[in-house]
């Protein structure tokens, strides 16, 4: 059976819809999951969110074996997590980084990025639509 695309979301992304909507928009993570599920065709998706670094590391390790591709919005761990960086280094699935906002256009502390060097590419600044762009890129990559 074909492997699914894993979509992993990091800390505070469970708050989408109410968290700083002027930056992150009004869609909830559930809205995003529903749209991606509808667009993934027979590939299918595994869609998860965690506020815990170690759980995200576990899921990246799982994706390395079970995913055709990995779409990752690591939230603030993007800018801090060597553990996630190391898990991504060891990941056999192609990685697409996604952010709702454009971290490069925000505070200086968001300039550090432990995910981008391991990603095929990054989609940032297009709000929730960025996830659809990332899925399109992932499906093309694995075709
Ligand atoms: C984010 C950007 C990060 O800098 C921030 O810490 C987040 C969300 C985004 O999707 O725009 O939590 O990953």
Tab-separated table of N, CA and C and ligand atoms in Angstrom:
chain	number	residue	atom	x	y	z
A	1	UNK	N	0.827	-1.205	0.000
A	1	UNK	CA	0.000	0.000	0.000
A	1	UNK	C	0.867	1.263	0.000
A	2	UNK	N	0.405	2.314	-0.692
A	2	UNK	CA	1.175	3.561	-0.753
A	2	UNK	C	1.263	4.180	0.648
A	3	UNK	N	2.405	4.793	0.895
A	3	UNK	CA	2.575	5.454	2.192
A	3	UNK	C	1.882	6.821	2.180
A	4	UNK	N	1.363	7.270	3.321
A	4	UNK	CA	0.723	8.588	3.391
A	4	UNK	C	1.743	9.719	3.528
A	5	UNK	N	1.279	10.939	3.336
A	5	UNK	CA	2.066	12.135	3.653
A	5	UNK	C	1.801	12.481	5.115
A	6	UNK	N	2.862	12.573	5.892
A	6	UNK	CA	2.731	12.998	7.290
A	6	UNK	C	2.763	14.530	7.353
A	7	UNK	N	1.868	15.095	8.153
A	7	UNK	CA	1.848	16.543	8.378
A	7	UNK	C	1.914	16.754	9.884
A	8	UNK	N	3.044	17.230	10.346
A	8	UNK	CA	3.273	17.376	11.785
A	8	UNK	C	3.328	18.854	12.156
A	9	UNK	N	2.661	19.169	13.248
A	9	UNK	CA	2.535	20.545	13.719
A	9	UNK	C	3.032	20.677	15.146
A	10	UNK	N	3.812	21.695	15.385
A	10	UNK	CA	4.446	21.883	16.680
A	10	UNK	C	3.643	22.753	17.637
A	11	UNK	N	4.324	23.301	18.637
A	11	UNK	CA	3.677	23.940	19.784
A	11	UNK	C	2.814	25.142	19.416
A	12	UNK	N	1.706	25.220	20.109
A	12	UNK	CA	0.748	26.336	20.032
A	12	UNK	C	-0.094	26.347	18.753
A	13	UNK	N	0.191	25.439	17.845
A	13	UNK	CA	-0.603	25.417	16.612
A	13	UNK	C	-1.989	24.826	16.864
A	14	UNK	N	-2.185	24.180	18.016
A	14	UNK	CA	-3.536	23.762	18.418
A	14	UNK	C	-4.432	24.970	18.686
A	15	UNK	N	-3.822	26.141	18.862
A	15	UNK	CA	-4.590	27.358	19.176
A	15	UNK	C	-4.994	28.134	17.930
A	16	UNK	N	-4.636	27.617	16.754
A	16	UNK	CA	-4.975	28.346	15.524
A	16	UNK	C	-6.468	28.646	15.477
A	17	UNK	N	-6.786	29.837	15.002
A	17	UNK	CA	-8.187	30.274	14.978
A	17	UNK	C	-8.412	31.360	16.016
A	18	UNK	N	-7.747	31.183	17.171
A	18	UNK	CA	-7.877	32.209	18.222
A	18	UNK	C	-6.535	32.861	18.539
A	19	UNK	N	-5.432	32.204	18.171
A	19	UNK	CA	-4.104	32.723	18.501
A	19	UNK	C	-3.679	33.795	17.489
A	20	UNK	N	-3.483	35.008	17.946
A	20	UNK	CA	-3.015	36.109	17.104
A	20	UNK	C	-3.535	35.989	15.661
A	21	UNK	N	-4.847	36.078	15.462
A	21	UNK	CA	-5.410	35.879	14.118
A	21	UNK	C	-4.875	36.872	13.088
A	22	UNK	N	-4.406	38.040	13.567
A	22	UNK	CA	-3.854	39.019	12.623
A	22	UNK	C	-2.540	38.499	12.003
A	23	UNK	N	-1.897	37.548	12.680
A	23	UNK	CA	-0.663	36.952	12.145
A	23	UNK	C	-0.961	35.594	11.504
A	24	UNK	N	-1.780	34.786	12.199
A	24	UNK	CA	-1.923	33.382	11.779
A	24	UNK	C	-3.254	33.074	11.087
A	25	UNK	N	-4.159	34.065	11.007
A	25	UNK	CA	-5.428	33.848	10.324
A	25	UNK	C	-6.484	33.236	11.231
A	26	UNK	N	-7.644	32.975	10.665
A	26	UNK	CA	-8.776	32.523	11.481
A	26	UNK	C	-9.104	31.043	11.298
A	27	UNK	N	-8.433	30.374	10.377
A	27	UNK	CA	-8.670	28.935	10.219
A	27	UNK	C	-8.148	28.184	11.429
A	28	UNK	N	-8.866	27.151	11.838
A	28	UNK	CA	-8.363	26.273	12.899
A	28	UNK	C	-7.514	25.171	12.257
A	29	UNK	N	-6.792	24.458	13.112
A	29	UNK	CA	-5.991	23.341	12.599
A	29	UNK	C	-6.914	22.261	12.017
A	30	UNK	N	-8.113	22.145	12.615
A	30	UNK	CA	-9.110	21.199	12.095
A	30	UNK	C	-9.554	21.569	10.684
A	31	UNK	N	-9.734	22.866	10.439
A	31	UNK	CA	-10.097	23.327	9.082
A	31	UNK	C	-9.004	22.924	8.095
A	32	UNK	N	-7.748	23.145	8.495
A	32	UNK	CA	-6.617	22.850	7.606
A	32	UNK	C	-6.551	21.348	7.338
A	33	UNK	N	-6.704	20.562	8.403
A	33	UNK	CA	-6.659	19.098	8.249
A	33	UNK	C	-7.742	18.629	7.273
A	34	UNK	N	-8.951	19.173	7.407
A	34	UNK	CA	-10.067	18.746	6.545
A	34	UNK	C	-9.760	19.063	5.080
A	35	UNK	N	-9.213	20.239	4.821
A	35	UNK	CA	-8.910	20.613	3.425
A	35	UNK	C	-7.823	19.718	2.839
A	36	UNK	N	-6.793	19.449	3.651
A	36	UNK	CA	-5.687	18.616	3.141
A	36	UNK	C	-6.154	17.186	2.906
A	37	UNK	N	-6.985	16.693	3.827
A	37	UNK	CA	-7.511	15.335	3.667
A	37	UNK	C	-8.255	15.205	2.352
A	38	UNK	N	-9.037	16.239	2.021
A	38	UNK	CA	-9.840	16.202	0.796
A	38	UNK	C	-8.962	16.272	-0.452
A	39	UNK	N	-7.773	16.857	-0.324
A	39	UNK	CA	-6.904	17.047	-1.491
A	39	UNK	C	-5.830	15.985	-1.640
A	40	UNK	N	-5.750	15.078	-0.692
A	40	UNK	CA	-4.607	14.154	-0.708
A	40	UNK	C	-4.855	12.927	-1.575
A	41	UNK	N	-6.114	12.786	-2.058
A	41	UNK	CA	-6.430	11.665	-2.941
A	41	UNK	C	-6.145	10.336	-2.269
A	42	UNK	N	-5.669	9.378	-3.067
A	42	UNK	CA	-5.474	8.043	-2.480
A	42	UNK	C	-4.195	7.949	-1.650
A	43	UNK	N	-3.334	8.967	-1.741
A	43	UNK	CA	-2.124	8.958	-0.906
A	43	UNK	C	-2.496	9.001	0.572
A	44	UNK	N	-3.424	9.898	0.914
A	44	UNK	CA	-3.860	10.014	2.299
A	44	UNK	C	-2.859	10.787	3.153
A	45	UNK	N	-3.338	11.252	4.284
A	45	UNK	CA	-2.473	12.011	5.192
A	45	UNK	C	-2.565	11.451	6.610
A	46	UNK	N	-1.483	11.679	7.342
A	46	UNK	CA	-1.486	11.508	8.795
A	46	UNK	C	-1.229	12.902	9.342
A	47	UNK	N	-2.171	13.443	10.100
A	47	UNK	CA	-2.109	14.849	10.518
A	47	UNK	C	-2.095	14.910	12.044
A	48	UNK	N	-1.040	15.497	12.604
A	48	UNK	CA	-0.914	15.519	14.078
A	48	UNK	C	-0.348	16.854	14.560
A	49	UNK	N	-0.615	17.134	15.826
A	49	UNK	CA	-0.055	18.323	16.484
A	49	UNK	C	0.412	17.939	17.877
A	50	UNK	N	1.544	18.476	18.296
A	50	UNK	CA	1.979	18.283	19.679
A	50	UNK	C	2.690	19.531	20.189
A	51	UNK	N	2.508	19.772	21.489
A	51	UNK	CA	3.243	20.862	22.138
A	51	UNK	C	4.573	20.371	22.712
A	52	UNK	N	4.872	19.076	22.519
A	52	UNK	CA	6.012	18.462	23.200
A	52	UNK	C	7.109	18.060	22.212
A	53	UNK	N	8.282	18.580	22.460
A	53	UNK	CA	9.422	18.376	21.562
A	53	UNK	C	9.714	16.885	21.335
A	54	UNK	N	9.747	16.115	22.446
A	54	UNK	CA	10.093	14.694	22.331
A	54	UNK	C	9.064	13.925	21.518
A	55	UNK	N	7.806	14.305	21.656
A	55	UNK	CA	6.755	13.623	20.882
A	55	UNK	C	6.940	13.918	19.387
A	56	UNK	N	7.303	15.143	19.074
A	56	UNK	CA	7.563	15.489	17.664
A	56	UNK	C	8.760	14.701	17.135
A	57	UNK	N	9.788	14.549	17.967
A	57	UNK	CA	10.957	13.738	17.572
A	57	UNK	C	10.513	12.305	17.286
A	58	UNK	N	9.689	11.736	18.175
A	58	UNK	CA	9.176	10.368	17.954
A	58	UNK	C	8.435	10.277	16.621
A	59	UNK	N	7.629	11.268	16.324
A	59	UNK	CA	6.817	11.231	15.100
A	59	UNK	C	7.690	11.405	13.851
A	60	UNK	N	8.736	12.210	13.949
A	60	UNK	CA	9.658	12.338	12.796
A	60	UNK	C	10.332	10.983	12.552
A	61	UNK	N	10.721	10.305	13.631
A	61	UNK	CA	11.325	8.966	13.475
A	61	UNK	C	10.332	7.998	12.837
A	62	UNK	N	9.074	8.100	13.246
A	62	UNK	CA	8.030	7.253	12.651
A	62	UNK	C	7.849	7.591	11.169
A	63	UNK	N	7.826	8.882	10.855
A	63	UNK	CA	7.646	9.318	9.461
A	63	UNK	C	8.782	8.825	8.581
A	64	UNK	N	9.968	8.728	9.155
A	64	UNK	CA	11.128	8.257	8.392
A	64	UNK	C	10.855	6.889	7.777
A	65	UNK	N	10.083	6.069	8.486
A	65	UNK	CA	9.773	4.705	8.038
A	65	UNK	C	8.436	4.651	7.298
A	66	UNK	N	7.450	5.365	7.835
A	66	UNK	CA	6.058	5.142	7.392
A	66	UNK	C	5.513	6.198	6.428
A	67	UNK	N	6.252	7.304	6.211
A	67	UNK	CA	5.698	8.384	5.383
A	67	UNK	C	6.349	8.427	4.006
A	68	UNK	N	5.554	8.805	3.005
A	68	UNK	CA	6.104	9.062	1.669
A	68	UNK	C	6.803	10.419	1.656
A	69	UNK	N	6.296	11.350	2.441
A	69	UNK	CA	6.897	12.687	2.577
A	69	UNK	C	6.437	13.254	3.910
A	70	UNK	N	7.194	14.219	4.402
A	70	UNK	CA	6.883	14.855	5.690
A	70	UNK	C	6.743	16.361	5.500
A	71	UNK	N	5.564	16.871	5.840
A	71	UNK	CA	5.345	18.326	5.888
A	71	UNK	C	5.406	18.728	7.353
A	72	UNK	N	6.249	19.687	7.675
A	72	UNK	CA	6.478	20.025	9.085
A	72	UNK	C	6.354	21.525	9.330
A	73	UNK	N	5.440	21.882	10.232
A	73	UNK	CA	5.451	23.209	10.828
A	73	UNK	C	5.860	23.001	12.277
A	74	UNK	N	7.123	23.220	12.567
A	74	UNK	CA	7.645	22.944	13.902
A	74	UNK	C	7.369	24.086	14.870
A	75	UNK	N	6.646	25.120	14.438
A	75	UNK	CA	6.343	26.244	15.327
A	75	UNK	C	7.644	26.807	15.892
A	76	UNK	N	7.612	27.161	17.170
A	76	UNK	CA	8.784	27.786	17.788
A	76	UNK	C	9.985	26.841	17.871
A	77	UNK	N	9.747	25.519	17.841
A	77	UNK	CA	10.886	24.586	17.868
A	77	UNK	C	11.752	24.716	16.618
A	78	UNK	N	11.182	25.292	15.561
A	78	UNK	CA	11.976	25.603	14.362
A	78	UNK	C	13.242	26.357	14.745
A	79	UNK	N	13.079	27.262	15.706
A	79	UNK	CA	14.148	28.206	16.032
A	79	UNK	C	15.018	27.759	17.199
A	80	UNK	N	14.658	26.613	17.807
A	80	UNK	CA	15.368	26.231	19.038
A	80	UNK	C	15.850	24.783	19.091
A	81	UNK	N	15.263	23.892	18.272
A	81	UNK	CA	15.406	22.470	18.598
A	81	UNK	C	16.500	21.737	17.827
A	82	UNK	N	17.609	21.494	18.502
A	82	UNK	CA	18.665	20.652	17.929
A	82	UNK	C	18.182	19.198	17.860
A	83	UNK	N	17.346	18.793	18.826
A	83	UNK	CA	16.822	17.416	18.821
A	83	UNK	C	15.979	17.153	17.572
A	84	UNK	N	15.162	18.118	17.213
A	84	UNK	CA	14.337	17.975	16.009
A	84	UNK	C	15.237	18.003	14.760
A	85	UNK	N	16.218	18.872	14.774
A	85	UNK	CA	17.181	18.943	13.670
A	85	UNK	C	17.843	17.577	13.454
A	86	UNK	N	18.278	16.961	14.554
A	86	UNK	CA	18.960	15.665	14.428
A	86	UNK	C	18.008	14.584	13.933
A	87	UNK	N	16.754	14.617	14.406
A	87	UNK	CA	15.758	13.641	13.931
A	87	UNK	C	15.513	13.835	12.429
A	88	UNK	N	15.448	15.079	11.997
A	88	UNK	CA	15.225	15.363	10.568
A	88	UNK	C	16.419	14.935	9.728
A	89	UNK	N	17.620	15.075	10.277
A	89	UNK	CA	18.839	14.617	9.563
A	89	UNK	C	18.755	13.131	9.255
A	90	UNK	N	18.142	12.395	10.196
A	90	UNK	CA	18.075	10.938	10.066
A	90	UNK	C	16.816	10.477	9.319
A	91	UNK	N	15.997	11.422	8.884
A	91	UNK	CA	14.699	11.076	8.287
A	91	UNK	C	14.860	10.722	6.806
A	92	UNK	N	14.323	9.576	6.432
A	92	UNK	CA	14.434	9.125	5.039
A	92	UNK	C	13.377	9.728	4.115
A	93	UNK	N	12.320	10.281	4.682
A	93	UNK	CA	11.267	10.891	3.847
A	93	UNK	C	11.672	12.317	3.476
A	94	UNK	N	11.320	12.767	2.262
A	94	UNK	CA	11.588	14.174	1.924
A	94	UNK	C	10.777	15.106	2.812
A	95	UNK	N	11.401	16.220	3.212
A	95	UNK	CA	10.800	17.137	4.189
A	95	UNK	C	10.441	18.459	3.509
A	96	UNK	N	9.221	18.909	3.762
A	96	UNK	CA	8.801	20.237	3.315
A	96	UNK	C	8.448	21.041	4.553
A	97	UNK	N	9.107	22.184	4.705
A	97	UNK	CA	8.858	23.040	5.867
A	97	UNK	C	7.739	24.022	5.517
A	98	UNK	N	6.834	24.218	6.449
A	98	UNK	CA	5.770	25.191	6.218
A	98	UNK	C	5.595	26.081	7.442
A	99	UNK	N	5.309	27.350	7.175
A	99	UNK	CA	4.936	28.296	8.232
A	99	UNK	C	3.783	29.151	7.725
A	100	UNK	N	2.859	29.453	8.607
A	100	UNK	CA	1.757	30.344	8.220
A	100	UNK	C	2.268	31.760	7.986
A	101	UNK	N	3.048	32.247	8.945
A	101	UNK	CA	3.640	33.576	8.819
A	101	UNK	C	4.985	33.443	8.103
A	102	UNK	N	5.609	34.572	7.861
A	102	UNK	CA	6.949	34.548	7.260
A	102	UNK	C	7.966	34.911	8.341
A	103	UNK	N	8.561	33.904	8.992
A	103	UNK	CA	9.466	34.198	10.108
A	103	UNK	C	10.590	35.158	9.727
A	104	UNK	N	11.009	35.143	8.471
A	104	UNK	CA	12.119	36.015	8.035
A	104	UNK	C	11.733	37.488	8.088
A	105	UNK	N	10.427	37.757	8.122
A	105	UNK	CA	9.966	39.149	8.157
A	105	UNK	C	9.538	39.566	9.566
A	106	UNK	N	9.902	38.726	10.575
A	106	UNK	CA	9.447	39.008	11.938
A	106	UNK	C	10.633	39.309	12.854
A	107	UNK	N	10.532	38.908	14.126
A	107	UNK	CA	11.583	39.251	15.092
A	107	UNK	C	12.898	38.550	14.737
A	108	UNK	N	13.999	39.152	15.167
A	108	UNK	CA	15.328	38.606	14.862
A	108	UNK	C	15.504	37.189	15.404
A	109	UNK	N	14.864	36.869	16.556
A	109	UNK	CA	15.073	35.530	17.133
A	109	UNK	C	14.478	34.430	16.266
A	110	UNK	N	13.649	34.790	15.300
A	110	UNK	CA	13.102	33.775	14.386
A	110	UNK	C	14.016	33.523	13.190
A	111	UNK	N	15.129	34.231	13.132
A	111	UNK	CA	16.054	34.029	11.997
A	111	UNK	C	16.800	32.706	12.101
A	112	UNK	N	17.072	32.280	13.342
A	112	UNK	CA	17.688	30.959	13.546
A	112	UNK	C	16.694	29.892	13.116
A	113	UNK	N	17.126	28.951	12.292
A	113	UNK	CA	16.188	27.923	11.818
A	113	UNK	C	16.898	26.574	11.746
A	114	UNK	N	16.432	25.619	12.567
A	114	UNK	CA	17.046	24.293	12.621
A	114	UNK	C	16.373	23.298	11.669
A	115	UNK	N	15.310	23.728	10.997
A	115	UNK	CA	14.557	22.840	10.096
A	115	UNK	C	14.964	23.070	8.645
A	116	UNK	N	15.056	24.325	8.244
A	116	UNK	CA	15.257	24.676	6.826
A	116	UNK	C	16.429	23.952	6.158
A	117	UNK	N	17.567	23.770	6.844
A	117	UNK	CA	18.692	23.112	6.165
A	117	UNK	C	18.408	21.664	5.763
A	118	UNK	N	17.391	21.051	6.388
A	118	UNK	CA	17.074	19.652	6.084
A	118	UNK	C	15.882	19.517	5.153
A	119	UNK	N	15.285	20.649	4.780
A	119	UNK	CA	14.060	20.611	3.966
A	119	UNK	C	14.389	20.717	2.481
A	120	UNK	N	13.560	20.046	1.663
A	120	UNK	CA	13.643	20.241	0.208
A	120	UNK	C	13.319	21.683	-0.112
A	121	UNK	N	12.359	22.240	0.629
A	121	UNK	CA	11.964	23.627	0.420
A	121	UNK	C	11.076	24.091	1.549
A	122	UNK	N	10.872	25.404	1.578
A	122	UNK	CA	10.086	26.035	2.638
A	122	UNK	C	8.985	26.885	2.019
A	123	UNK	N	7.781	26.781	2.586
A	123	UNK	CA	6.673	27.642	2.171
A	123	UNK	C	6.272	28.446	3.396
A	124	UNK	N	6.352	29.763	3.302
A	124	UNK	CA	6.106	30.605	4.470
A	124	UNK	C	5.437	31.901	4.046
A	125	UNK	N	4.489	32.346	4.875
A	125	UNK	CA	3.922	33.670	4.668
A	125	UNK	C	2.583	33.684	3.955
A	126	UNK	N	2.061	32.511	3.590
A	126	UNK	CA	0.800	32.456	2.843
A	126	UNK	C	-0.360	31.958	3.697
A	127	UNK	N	-0.196	32.032	5.020
A	127	UNK	CA	-1.260	31.608	5.917
A	127	UNK	C	-1.573	30.126	5.742
A	128	UNK	N	-2.822	29.770	6.036
A	128	UNK	CA	-3.232	28.361	5.979
A	128	UNK	C	-3.083	27.781	4.573
A	129	UNK	N	-3.176	28.636	3.571
A	129	UNK	CA	-3.024	28.159	2.177
A	129	UNK	C	-1.651	27.527	1.956
A	130	UNK	N	-0.675	27.940	2.762
A	130	UNK	CA	0.666	27.369	2.642
A	130	UNK	C	0.677	25.849	2.799
A	131	UNK	N	-0.224	25.341	3.641
A	131	UNK	CA	-0.296	23.874	3.818
A	131	UNK	C	-0.740	23.193	2.531
A	132	UNK	N	-1.655	23.818	1.810
A	132	UNK	CA	-2.105	23.235	0.539
A	132	UNK	C	-0.981	23.285	-0.488
A	133	UNK	N	-0.240	24.393	-0.489
A	133	UNK	CA	0.911	24.494	-1.395
A	133	UNK	C	1.949	23.420	-1.047
A	134	UNK	N	2.140	23.210	0.254
A	134	UNK	CA	3.117	22.197	0.695
A	134	UNK	C	2.662	20.807	0.280
A	135	UNK	N	1.357	20.538	0.401
A	135	UNK	CA	0.851	19.212	0.004
A	135	UNK	C	1.016	19.009	-1.498
A	136	UNK	N	0.728	20.068	-2.257
A	136	UNK	CA	0.907	19.983	-3.715
A	136	UNK	C	2.372	19.649	-4.041
A	137	UNK	N	3.279	20.324	-3.366
A	137	UNK	CA	4.715	20.068	-3.586
A	137	UNK	C	5.074	18.638	-3.188
A	138	UNK	N	4.521	18.186	-2.069
A	138	UNK	CA	4.830	16.824	-1.583
A	138	UNK	C	4.320	15.788	-2.584
A	139	UNK	N	3.094	15.959	-3.066
A	139	UNK	CA	2.511	14.966	-3.986
A	139	UNK	C	3.301	14.920	-5.281
A	140	UNK	N	3.805	16.066	-5.711
A	140	UNK	CA	4.627	16.108	-6.927
A	140	UNK	C	5.964	15.398	-6.688
A	141	UNK	N	6.529	15.640	-5.521
A	141	UNK	CA	7.827	15.026	-5.183
A	141	UNK	C	7.763	13.509	-5.187
A	142	UNK	N	6.660	12.961	-4.711
A	142	UNK	CA	6.593	11.495	-4.507
A	142	UNK	C	5.962	10.786	-5.677
A	143	UNK	N	5.531	11.548	-6.703
A	143	UNK	CA	4.856	10.944	-7.854
A	143	UNK	C	5.806	10.022	-8.626
B	1	LIG	C1	5.155	29.570	12.882
B	1	LIG	C2	6.273	30.615	12.962
B	1	LIG	C3	7.097	30.417	14.221
B	1	LIG	O1	8.096	31.432	14.291
B	1	LIG	C4	6.222	30.532	15.453
B	1	LIG	O2	6.978	30.268	16.607
B	1	LIG	C5	5.023	29.666	15.385
B	1	LIG	C6	4.286	29.586	14.126
B	1	LIG	C7	4.227	29.835	11.677
B	1	LIG	O3	3.547	28.902	11.252
B	1	LIG	O4	4.162	30.957	11.196
B	1	LIG	O5	4.603	29.083	16.376
B	1	LIG	O6	5.736	28.298	12.709
